[in-house]
Short mmCIF file of C-alpha atoms in Angstrom, two decimals:
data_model
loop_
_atom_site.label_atom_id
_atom_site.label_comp_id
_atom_site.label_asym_id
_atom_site.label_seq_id
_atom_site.Cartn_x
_atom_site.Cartn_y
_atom_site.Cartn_z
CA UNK A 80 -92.84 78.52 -137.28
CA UNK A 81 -93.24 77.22 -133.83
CA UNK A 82 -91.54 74.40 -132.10
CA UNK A 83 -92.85 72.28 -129.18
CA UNK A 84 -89.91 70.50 -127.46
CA UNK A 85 -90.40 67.53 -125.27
CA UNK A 86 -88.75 66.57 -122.42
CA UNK A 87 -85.90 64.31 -124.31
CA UNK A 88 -85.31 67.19 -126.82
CA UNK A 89 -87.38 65.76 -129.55
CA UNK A 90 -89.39 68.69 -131.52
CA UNK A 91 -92.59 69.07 -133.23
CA UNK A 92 -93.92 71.45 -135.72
CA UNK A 93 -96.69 74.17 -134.89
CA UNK A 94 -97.51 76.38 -137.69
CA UNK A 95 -100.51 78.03 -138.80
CA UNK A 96 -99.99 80.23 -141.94
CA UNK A 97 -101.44 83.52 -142.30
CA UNK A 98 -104.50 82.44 -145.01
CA UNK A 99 -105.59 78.64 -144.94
CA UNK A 100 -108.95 76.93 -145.14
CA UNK A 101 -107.64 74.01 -143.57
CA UNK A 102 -104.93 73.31 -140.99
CA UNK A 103 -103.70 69.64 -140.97
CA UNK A 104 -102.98 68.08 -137.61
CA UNK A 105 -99.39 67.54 -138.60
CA UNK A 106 -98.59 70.85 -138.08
CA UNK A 107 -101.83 71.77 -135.32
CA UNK A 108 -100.62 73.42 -131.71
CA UNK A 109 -101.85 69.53 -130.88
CA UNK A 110 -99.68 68.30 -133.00
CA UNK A 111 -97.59 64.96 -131.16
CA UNK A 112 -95.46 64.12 -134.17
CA UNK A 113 -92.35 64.92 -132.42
CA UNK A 114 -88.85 63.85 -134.30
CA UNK A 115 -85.42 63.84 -132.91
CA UNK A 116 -83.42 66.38 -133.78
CA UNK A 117 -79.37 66.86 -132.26
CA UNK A 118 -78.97 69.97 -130.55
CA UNK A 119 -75.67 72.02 -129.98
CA UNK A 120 -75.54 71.62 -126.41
CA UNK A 121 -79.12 71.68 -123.68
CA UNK A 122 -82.43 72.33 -125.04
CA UNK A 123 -85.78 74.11 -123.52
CA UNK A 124 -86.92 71.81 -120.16
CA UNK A 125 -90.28 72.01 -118.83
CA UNK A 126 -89.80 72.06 -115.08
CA UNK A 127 -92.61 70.05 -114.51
CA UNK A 128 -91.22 67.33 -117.03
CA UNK A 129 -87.52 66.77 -115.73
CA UNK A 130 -86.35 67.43 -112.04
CA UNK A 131 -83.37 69.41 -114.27
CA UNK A 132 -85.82 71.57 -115.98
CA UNK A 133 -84.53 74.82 -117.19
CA UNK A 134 -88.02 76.22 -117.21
CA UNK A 135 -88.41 76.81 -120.61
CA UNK A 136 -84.96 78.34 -121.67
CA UNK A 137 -85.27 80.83 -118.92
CA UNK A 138 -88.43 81.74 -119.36
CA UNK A 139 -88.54 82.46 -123.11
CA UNK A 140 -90.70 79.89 -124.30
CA UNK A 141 -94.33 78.81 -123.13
CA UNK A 142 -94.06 76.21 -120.01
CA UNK A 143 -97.29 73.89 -121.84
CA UNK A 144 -99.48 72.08 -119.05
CA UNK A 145 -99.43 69.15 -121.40
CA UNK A 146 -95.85 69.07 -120.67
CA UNK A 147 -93.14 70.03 -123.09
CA UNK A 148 -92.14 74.04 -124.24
CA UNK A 149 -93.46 75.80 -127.11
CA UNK A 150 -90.96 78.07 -128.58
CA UNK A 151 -90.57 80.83 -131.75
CA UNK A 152 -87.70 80.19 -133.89
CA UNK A 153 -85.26 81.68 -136.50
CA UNK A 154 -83.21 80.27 -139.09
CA UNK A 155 -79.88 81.34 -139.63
CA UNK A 156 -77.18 80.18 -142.78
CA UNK A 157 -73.86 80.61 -142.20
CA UNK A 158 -70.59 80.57 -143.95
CA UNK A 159 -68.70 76.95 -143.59
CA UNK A 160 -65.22 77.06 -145.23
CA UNK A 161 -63.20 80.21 -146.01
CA UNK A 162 -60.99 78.58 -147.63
CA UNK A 163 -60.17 75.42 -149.49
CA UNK A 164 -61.23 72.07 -147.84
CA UNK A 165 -58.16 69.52 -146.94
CA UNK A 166 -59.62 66.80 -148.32
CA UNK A 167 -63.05 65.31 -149.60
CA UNK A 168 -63.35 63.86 -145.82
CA UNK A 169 -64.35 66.77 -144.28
CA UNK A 170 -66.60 68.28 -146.74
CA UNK A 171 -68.51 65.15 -146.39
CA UNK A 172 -68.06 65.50 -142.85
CA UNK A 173 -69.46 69.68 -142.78
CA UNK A 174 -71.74 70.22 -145.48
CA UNK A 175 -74.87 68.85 -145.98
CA UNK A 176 -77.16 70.58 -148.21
CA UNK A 177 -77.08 70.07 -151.85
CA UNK A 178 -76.62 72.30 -154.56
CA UNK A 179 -77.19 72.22 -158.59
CA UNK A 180 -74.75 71.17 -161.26
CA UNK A 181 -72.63 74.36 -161.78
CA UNK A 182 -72.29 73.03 -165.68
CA UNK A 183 -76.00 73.15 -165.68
CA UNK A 184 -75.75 77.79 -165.44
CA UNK A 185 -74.37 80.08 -168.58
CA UNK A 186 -70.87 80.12 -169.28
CA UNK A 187 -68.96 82.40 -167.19
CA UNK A 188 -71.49 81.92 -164.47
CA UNK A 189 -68.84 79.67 -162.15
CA UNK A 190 -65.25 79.64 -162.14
CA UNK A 191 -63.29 76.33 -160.99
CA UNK A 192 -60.65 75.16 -159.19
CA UNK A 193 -59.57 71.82 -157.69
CA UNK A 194 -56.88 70.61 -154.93
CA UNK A 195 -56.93 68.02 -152.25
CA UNK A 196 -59.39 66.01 -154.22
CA UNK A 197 -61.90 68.56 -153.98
CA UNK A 198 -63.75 70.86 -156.73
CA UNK A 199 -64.61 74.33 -156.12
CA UNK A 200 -66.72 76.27 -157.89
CA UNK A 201 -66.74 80.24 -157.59
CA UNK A 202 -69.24 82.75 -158.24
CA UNK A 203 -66.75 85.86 -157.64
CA UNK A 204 -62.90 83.91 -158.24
CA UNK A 205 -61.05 82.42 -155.80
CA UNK A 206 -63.61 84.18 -152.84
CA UNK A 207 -65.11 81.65 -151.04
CA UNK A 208 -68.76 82.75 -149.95
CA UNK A 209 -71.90 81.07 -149.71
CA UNK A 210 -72.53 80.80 -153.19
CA UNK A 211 -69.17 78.59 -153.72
CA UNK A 212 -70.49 75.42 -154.60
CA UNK A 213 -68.08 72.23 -153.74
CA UNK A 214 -68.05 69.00 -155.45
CA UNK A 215 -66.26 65.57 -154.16
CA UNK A 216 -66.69 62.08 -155.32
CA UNK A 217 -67.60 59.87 -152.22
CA UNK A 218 -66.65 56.21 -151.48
CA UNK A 219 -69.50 54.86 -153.39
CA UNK A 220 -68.15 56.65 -156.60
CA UNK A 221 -71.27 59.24 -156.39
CA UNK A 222 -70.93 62.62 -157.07
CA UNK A 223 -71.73 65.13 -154.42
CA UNK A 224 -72.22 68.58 -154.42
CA UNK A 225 -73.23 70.51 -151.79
CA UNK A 226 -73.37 74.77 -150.73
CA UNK A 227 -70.86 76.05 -148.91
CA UNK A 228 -73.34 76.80 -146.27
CA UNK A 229 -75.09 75.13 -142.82
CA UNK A 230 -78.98 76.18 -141.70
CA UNK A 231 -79.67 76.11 -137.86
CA UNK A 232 -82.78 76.44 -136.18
CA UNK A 233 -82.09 78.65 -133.21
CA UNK A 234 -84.64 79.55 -130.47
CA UNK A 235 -85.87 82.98 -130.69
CA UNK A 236 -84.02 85.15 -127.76
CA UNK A 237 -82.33 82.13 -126.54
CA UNK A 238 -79.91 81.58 -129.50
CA UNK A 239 -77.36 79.28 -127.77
CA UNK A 240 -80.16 76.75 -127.76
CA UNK A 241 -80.03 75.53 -131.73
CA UNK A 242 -79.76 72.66 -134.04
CA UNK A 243 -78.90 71.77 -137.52
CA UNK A 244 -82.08 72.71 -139.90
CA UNK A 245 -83.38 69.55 -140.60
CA UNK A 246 -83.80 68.53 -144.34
CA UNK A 247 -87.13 68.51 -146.05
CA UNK A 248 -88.52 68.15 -149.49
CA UNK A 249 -92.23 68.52 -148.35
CA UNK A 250 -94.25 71.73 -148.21
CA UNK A 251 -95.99 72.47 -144.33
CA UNK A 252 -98.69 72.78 -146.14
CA UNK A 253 -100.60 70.15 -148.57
CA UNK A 254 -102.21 72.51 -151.05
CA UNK A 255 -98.14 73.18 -151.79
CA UNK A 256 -97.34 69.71 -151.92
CA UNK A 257 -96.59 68.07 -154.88
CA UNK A 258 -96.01 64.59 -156.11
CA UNK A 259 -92.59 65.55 -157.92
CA UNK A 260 -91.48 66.62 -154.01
CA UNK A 261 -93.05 63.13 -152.31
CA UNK A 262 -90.79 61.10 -154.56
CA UNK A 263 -87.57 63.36 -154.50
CA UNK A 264 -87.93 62.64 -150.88
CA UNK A 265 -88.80 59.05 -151.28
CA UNK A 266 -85.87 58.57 -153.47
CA UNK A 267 -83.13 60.13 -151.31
CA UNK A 268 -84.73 58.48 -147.92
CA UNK A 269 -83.75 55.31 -150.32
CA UNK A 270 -80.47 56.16 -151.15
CA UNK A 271 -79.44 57.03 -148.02
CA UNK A 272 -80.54 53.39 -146.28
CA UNK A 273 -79.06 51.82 -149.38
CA UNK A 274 -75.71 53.46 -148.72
CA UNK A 275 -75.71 53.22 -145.21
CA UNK A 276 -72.77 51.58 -143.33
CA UNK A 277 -74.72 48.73 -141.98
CA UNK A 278 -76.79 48.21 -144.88
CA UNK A 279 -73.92 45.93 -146.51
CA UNK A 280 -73.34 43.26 -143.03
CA UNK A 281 -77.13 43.35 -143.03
CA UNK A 282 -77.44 41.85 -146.36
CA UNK A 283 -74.95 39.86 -145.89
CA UNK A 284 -76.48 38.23 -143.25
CA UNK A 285 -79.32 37.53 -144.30
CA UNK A 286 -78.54 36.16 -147.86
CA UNK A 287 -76.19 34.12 -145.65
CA UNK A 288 -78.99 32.80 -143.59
CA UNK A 289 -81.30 32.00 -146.08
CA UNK A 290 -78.29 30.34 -148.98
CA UNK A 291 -75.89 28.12 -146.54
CA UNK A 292 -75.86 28.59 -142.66
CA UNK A 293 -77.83 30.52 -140.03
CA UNK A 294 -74.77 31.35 -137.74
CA UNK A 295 -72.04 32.82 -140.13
CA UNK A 296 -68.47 33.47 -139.06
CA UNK A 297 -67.64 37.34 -138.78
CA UNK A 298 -64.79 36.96 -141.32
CA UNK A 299 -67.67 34.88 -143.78
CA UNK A 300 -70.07 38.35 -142.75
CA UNK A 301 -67.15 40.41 -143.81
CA UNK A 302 -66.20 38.74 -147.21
CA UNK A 303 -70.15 39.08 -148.03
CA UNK A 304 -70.29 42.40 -147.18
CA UNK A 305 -67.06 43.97 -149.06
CA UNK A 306 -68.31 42.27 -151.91
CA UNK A 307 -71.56 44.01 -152.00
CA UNK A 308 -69.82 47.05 -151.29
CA UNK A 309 -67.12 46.74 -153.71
CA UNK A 310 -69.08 45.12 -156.09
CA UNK A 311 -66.48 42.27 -157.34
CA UNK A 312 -65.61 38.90 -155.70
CA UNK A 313 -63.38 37.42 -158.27
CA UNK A 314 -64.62 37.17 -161.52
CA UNK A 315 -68.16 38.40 -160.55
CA UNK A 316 -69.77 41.51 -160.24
CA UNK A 317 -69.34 45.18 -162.14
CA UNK A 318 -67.56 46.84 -159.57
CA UNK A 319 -70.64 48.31 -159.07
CA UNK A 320 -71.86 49.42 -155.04
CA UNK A 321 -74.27 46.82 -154.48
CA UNK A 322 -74.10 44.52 -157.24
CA UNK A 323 -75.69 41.17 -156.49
CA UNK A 324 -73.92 39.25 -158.32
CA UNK A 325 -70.98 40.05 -156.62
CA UNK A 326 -72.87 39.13 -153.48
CA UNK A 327 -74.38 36.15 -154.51
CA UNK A 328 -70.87 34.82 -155.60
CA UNK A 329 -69.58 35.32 -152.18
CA UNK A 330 -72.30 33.57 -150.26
CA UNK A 331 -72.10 30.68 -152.15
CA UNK A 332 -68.26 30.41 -152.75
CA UNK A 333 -66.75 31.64 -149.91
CA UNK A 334 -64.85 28.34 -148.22
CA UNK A 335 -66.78 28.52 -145.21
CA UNK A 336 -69.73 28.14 -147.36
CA UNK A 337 -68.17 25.42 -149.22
CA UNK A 338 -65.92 23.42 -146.07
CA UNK A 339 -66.05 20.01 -145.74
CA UNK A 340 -64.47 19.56 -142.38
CA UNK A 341 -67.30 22.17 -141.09
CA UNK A 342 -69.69 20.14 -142.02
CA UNK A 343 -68.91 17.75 -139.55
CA UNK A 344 -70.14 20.77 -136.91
CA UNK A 345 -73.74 19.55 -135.51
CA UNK A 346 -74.42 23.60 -135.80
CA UNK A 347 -73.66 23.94 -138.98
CA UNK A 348 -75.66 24.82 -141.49
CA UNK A 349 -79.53 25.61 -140.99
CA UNK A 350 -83.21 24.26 -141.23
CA UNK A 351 -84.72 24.35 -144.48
CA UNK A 352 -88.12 26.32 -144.11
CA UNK A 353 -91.02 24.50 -144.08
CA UNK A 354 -92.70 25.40 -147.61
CA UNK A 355 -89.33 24.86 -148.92
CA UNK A 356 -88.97 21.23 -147.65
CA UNK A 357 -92.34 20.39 -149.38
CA UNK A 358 -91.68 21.93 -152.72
CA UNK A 359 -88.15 19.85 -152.49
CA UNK A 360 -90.41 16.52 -152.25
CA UNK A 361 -93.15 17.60 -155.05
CA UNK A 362 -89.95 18.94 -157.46
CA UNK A 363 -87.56 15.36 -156.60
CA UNK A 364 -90.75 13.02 -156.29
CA UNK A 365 -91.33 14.65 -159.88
CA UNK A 366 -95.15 15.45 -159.51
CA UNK A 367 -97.59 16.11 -162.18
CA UNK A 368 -100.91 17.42 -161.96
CA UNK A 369 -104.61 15.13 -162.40
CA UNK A 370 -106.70 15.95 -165.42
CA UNK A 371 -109.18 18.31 -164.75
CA UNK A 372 -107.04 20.32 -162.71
CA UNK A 373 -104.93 23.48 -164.24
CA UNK A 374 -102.90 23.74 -161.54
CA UNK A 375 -101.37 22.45 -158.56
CA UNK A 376 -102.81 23.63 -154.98
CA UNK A 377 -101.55 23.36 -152.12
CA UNK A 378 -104.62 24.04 -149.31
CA UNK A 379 -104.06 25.30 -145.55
CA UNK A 380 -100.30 25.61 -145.16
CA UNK A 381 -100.43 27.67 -142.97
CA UNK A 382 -102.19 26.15 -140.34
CA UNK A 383 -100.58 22.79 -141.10
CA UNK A 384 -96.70 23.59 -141.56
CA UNK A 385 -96.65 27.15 -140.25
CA UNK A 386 -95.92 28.65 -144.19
CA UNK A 387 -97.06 29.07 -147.26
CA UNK A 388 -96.28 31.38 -150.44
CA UNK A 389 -96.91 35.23 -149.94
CA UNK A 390 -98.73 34.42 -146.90
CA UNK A 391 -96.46 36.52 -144.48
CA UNK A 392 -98.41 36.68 -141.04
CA UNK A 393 -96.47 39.69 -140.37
CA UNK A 394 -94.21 42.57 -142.26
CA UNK A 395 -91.43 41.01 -140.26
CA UNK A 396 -92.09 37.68 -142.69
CA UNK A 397 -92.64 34.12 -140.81
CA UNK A 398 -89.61 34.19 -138.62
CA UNK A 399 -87.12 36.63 -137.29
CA UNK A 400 -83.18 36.08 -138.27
CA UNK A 401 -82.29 36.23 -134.28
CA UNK A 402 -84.42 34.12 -132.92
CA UNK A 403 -82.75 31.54 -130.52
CA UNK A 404 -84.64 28.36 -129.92
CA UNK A 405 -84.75 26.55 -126.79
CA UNK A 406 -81.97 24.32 -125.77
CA UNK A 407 -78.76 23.89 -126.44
CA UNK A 408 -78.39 25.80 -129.52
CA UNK A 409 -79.67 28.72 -127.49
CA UNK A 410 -77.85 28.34 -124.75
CA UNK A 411 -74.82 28.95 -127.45
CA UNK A 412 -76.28 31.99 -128.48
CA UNK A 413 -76.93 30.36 -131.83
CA UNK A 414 -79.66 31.35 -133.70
CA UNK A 415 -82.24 29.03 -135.61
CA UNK A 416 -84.78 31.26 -137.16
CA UNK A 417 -86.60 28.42 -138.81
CA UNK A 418 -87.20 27.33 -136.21
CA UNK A 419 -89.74 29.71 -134.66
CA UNK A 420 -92.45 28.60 -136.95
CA UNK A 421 -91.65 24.57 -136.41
CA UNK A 422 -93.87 23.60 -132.84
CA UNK A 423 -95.00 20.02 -132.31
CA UNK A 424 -98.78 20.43 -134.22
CA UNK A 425 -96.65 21.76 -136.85
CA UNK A 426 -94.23 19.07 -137.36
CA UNK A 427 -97.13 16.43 -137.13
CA UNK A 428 -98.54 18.32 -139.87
CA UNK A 429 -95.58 18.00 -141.98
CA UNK A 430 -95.60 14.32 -141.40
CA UNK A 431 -99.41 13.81 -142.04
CA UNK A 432 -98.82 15.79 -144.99
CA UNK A 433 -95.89 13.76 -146.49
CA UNK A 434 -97.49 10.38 -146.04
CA UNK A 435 -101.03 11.73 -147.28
CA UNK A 436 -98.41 12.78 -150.90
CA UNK A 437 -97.51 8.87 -151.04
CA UNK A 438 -100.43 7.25 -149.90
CA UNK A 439 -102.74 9.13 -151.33
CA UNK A 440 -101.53 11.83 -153.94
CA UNK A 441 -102.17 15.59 -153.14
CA UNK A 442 -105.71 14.96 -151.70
CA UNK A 443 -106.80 16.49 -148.45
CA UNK A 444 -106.93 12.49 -146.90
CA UNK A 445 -105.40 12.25 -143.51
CA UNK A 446 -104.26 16.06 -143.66
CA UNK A 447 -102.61 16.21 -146.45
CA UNK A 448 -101.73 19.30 -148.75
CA UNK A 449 -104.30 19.20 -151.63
CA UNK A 450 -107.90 19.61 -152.30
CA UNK A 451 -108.60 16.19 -153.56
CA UNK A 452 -110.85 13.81 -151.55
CA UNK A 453 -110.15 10.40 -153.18
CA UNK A 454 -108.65 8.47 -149.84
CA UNK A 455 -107.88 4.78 -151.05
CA UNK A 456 -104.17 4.08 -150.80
CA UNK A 457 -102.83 3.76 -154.18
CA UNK A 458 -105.82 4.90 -155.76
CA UNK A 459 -104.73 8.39 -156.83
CA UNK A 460 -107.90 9.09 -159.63
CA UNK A 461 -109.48 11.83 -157.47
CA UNK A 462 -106.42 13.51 -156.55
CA UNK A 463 -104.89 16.80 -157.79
CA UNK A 464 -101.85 15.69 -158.51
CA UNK A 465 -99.30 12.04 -157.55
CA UNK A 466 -95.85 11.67 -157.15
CA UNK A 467 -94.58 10.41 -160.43
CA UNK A 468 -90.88 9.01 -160.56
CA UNK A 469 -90.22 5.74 -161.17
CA UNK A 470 -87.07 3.80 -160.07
CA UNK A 471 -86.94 0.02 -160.90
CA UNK A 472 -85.83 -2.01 -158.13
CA UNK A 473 -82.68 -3.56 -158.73
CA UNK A 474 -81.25 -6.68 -156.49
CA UNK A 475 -77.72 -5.45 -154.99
CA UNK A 476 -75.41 -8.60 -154.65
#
């Protein structure tokens, strides 16, 4: 296996196999699918690339004229610990490839000991080689088990340049792939961005943003976040990593989230999103569909309030959770990420909108939200839907 490195130290794979019918560009001498990888120290340099260049590692791999160095490599495994870890801390910290359950071999196969909070398991007793398996229990409460050995790719003839083997569940080649490997992979890419440390403050955030206030405290952030970590926040939650619940409770009960006095802050607090604000006046206004019509419709939200259901104009949703509008509030460094969506055409059309709903019904009359085309005030017959409640009018002496 070949390796072209470009002139940041990132690497890409060049391989072609001694029998294929087919060599996929991934893995093509073109191939610019380059991925970082942290190297022990310098790397190859192409001279031409840098003004530091190295050329090439001295010389022992190819100077390309499409810039970069294409080098021959080696793996080597070496031994980690030879002898008993000091704590569960730095096994996390030095191993990093996995290993089976030793329960799951014959009896006899593995013998066990444990100190410091850390399980070894021993092929030959009490020799630690790099069959020794160990086995810690991390902060999540997961189970970890990993070889008591480390992989580096090293350049071949220029050892000192090298780097940890990078992890892969994948096959080179896709006649060995299989779909049992693509979800392994799939399913620890998950778990490791579920259990990462700024997984938990991210969440928090936003479930902050979108429940009570766009511009949380860092002691509110904080609260949110240990709950989803710890998984309890009073009387809610398993104790679970990640339980909702848990999270949910602290969002809404937190006392920032709950303060009177705050509200009295012109900052506090945050816009309700467009869709949101309509479905408020349809749900409190109590309205009820025409016959003839199934369901309720709402027609061109988009264009007229800047939302609508599942209509996400990007994978980044209708707004960002940074953004910082114009004026004061930005000049705070507050953020208001409503308000990204909420220009002047689109706050007319939320007006038009809500008058056409009263005057009219849900009818498209005077831009409102509906498909109906009845458009005589107070005649609501050929809309989809009116606003229903009723509240007597009662003389206040």
């Amino acid at each position: 296996i070949l390796l072209k490195v470009n002139s940041v130290g990132q690497v890409a794979i060049v391989y072609e196999p001694e029998d294929y019918a087919y060599l996929h560009p991934h893995i093509r001498d073109d191939n610019r699918n380059f991925f970082k990888v942290y190297w022990r120290g310098d790397y190859p340099k192409n001279d031409n690339d840098v003004t530091t260049g190295n050329n090439c590692g001295g010389g022992i791999c190819e100077a390309l004229v499409t810039g970069g160095c294409l080098c021959d490599t080696v793996i080597s495994e070496t031994l980690v610990f030879s002898r008993m870890p000091e704590n569960k801390e730095e096994v996390l910290a030095n191993l990093n490839i996995g290993a089976y359950d030793p329960s799951a071999f014959d009896e006899g196969t593995y013998t066990e000991q444990e100190a410091n909070g850390v399980k070894a398991y021993f092929t030959s007793f009490g020799i630690f080689d790099r069959d020794t398996v160990f086995e810690v229990t991390d902060e999540f409460g997961r189970i970890q088990r990993f070889k008591n050995t480390k992989e580096s790719v090293r350049i071949k003839g220029a050892p000192e340049y090298s780097f940890r083997n990078a992890p892969s569940f994948m096959s080179l080649l896709n006649t060995e792939a299989s779909v049992r490997d693509a979800e392994y992979e799939t399913e620890a890419a998950l778990d490791h961005y579920l259990h990462h440390d700024n997984t938990a403050p991210f969440v928090a955030i936003r479930l902050i943003q979108r429940f009570t206030t766009s511009n949380p405290s860092p002691r509110y952030v904080k609260e949110v976040a240990t709950a989803f970590r710890n998984g309890k926040y009073g009387q809610f939650g398993t104790g679970a990593y990640g339980d909702l619940a848990a999270t949910i409770a602290a969002v809404l009960l937190e006392p920032e989230a709950r303060s009177v006095t705050l509200d009295a802050d012109p900052f506090r607090g945050g816009l309700r999103e467009p869709i949101l604000r309509v479905m408020a006046v349809l749900r409190s206004m109590e309205v009820e569909k025409s016959e003839g019509y199934p369901v309720l419709r709402l027609e061109g939200m988009s264009d007229k309030i800047g939302q609508m259901a599942h209509s996400f104009p990007t994978v980044f949703s209708f707004f960002l959770p940074e953004y910082r509008p114009d004026g004061r509030p930005g000049e705070a460094t507050l953020v208001g990420p409503e308000t990204m969506i909420m220009d002047m055409p689109k706050m007319v059309g939320m007006l038009n909108g809500l008058f056409s709903l009263v005057k009219y019904g849900l009818s498209s009359c005077d831009g409102g939200f509906g498909a109906g085309r009845g458009c005589t005030e107070g005649d609501f017959s050929s809309a989809a839907g009116q606003l229903t409640l009723f509240m007597p009018y009662t003389e206040v002496s």
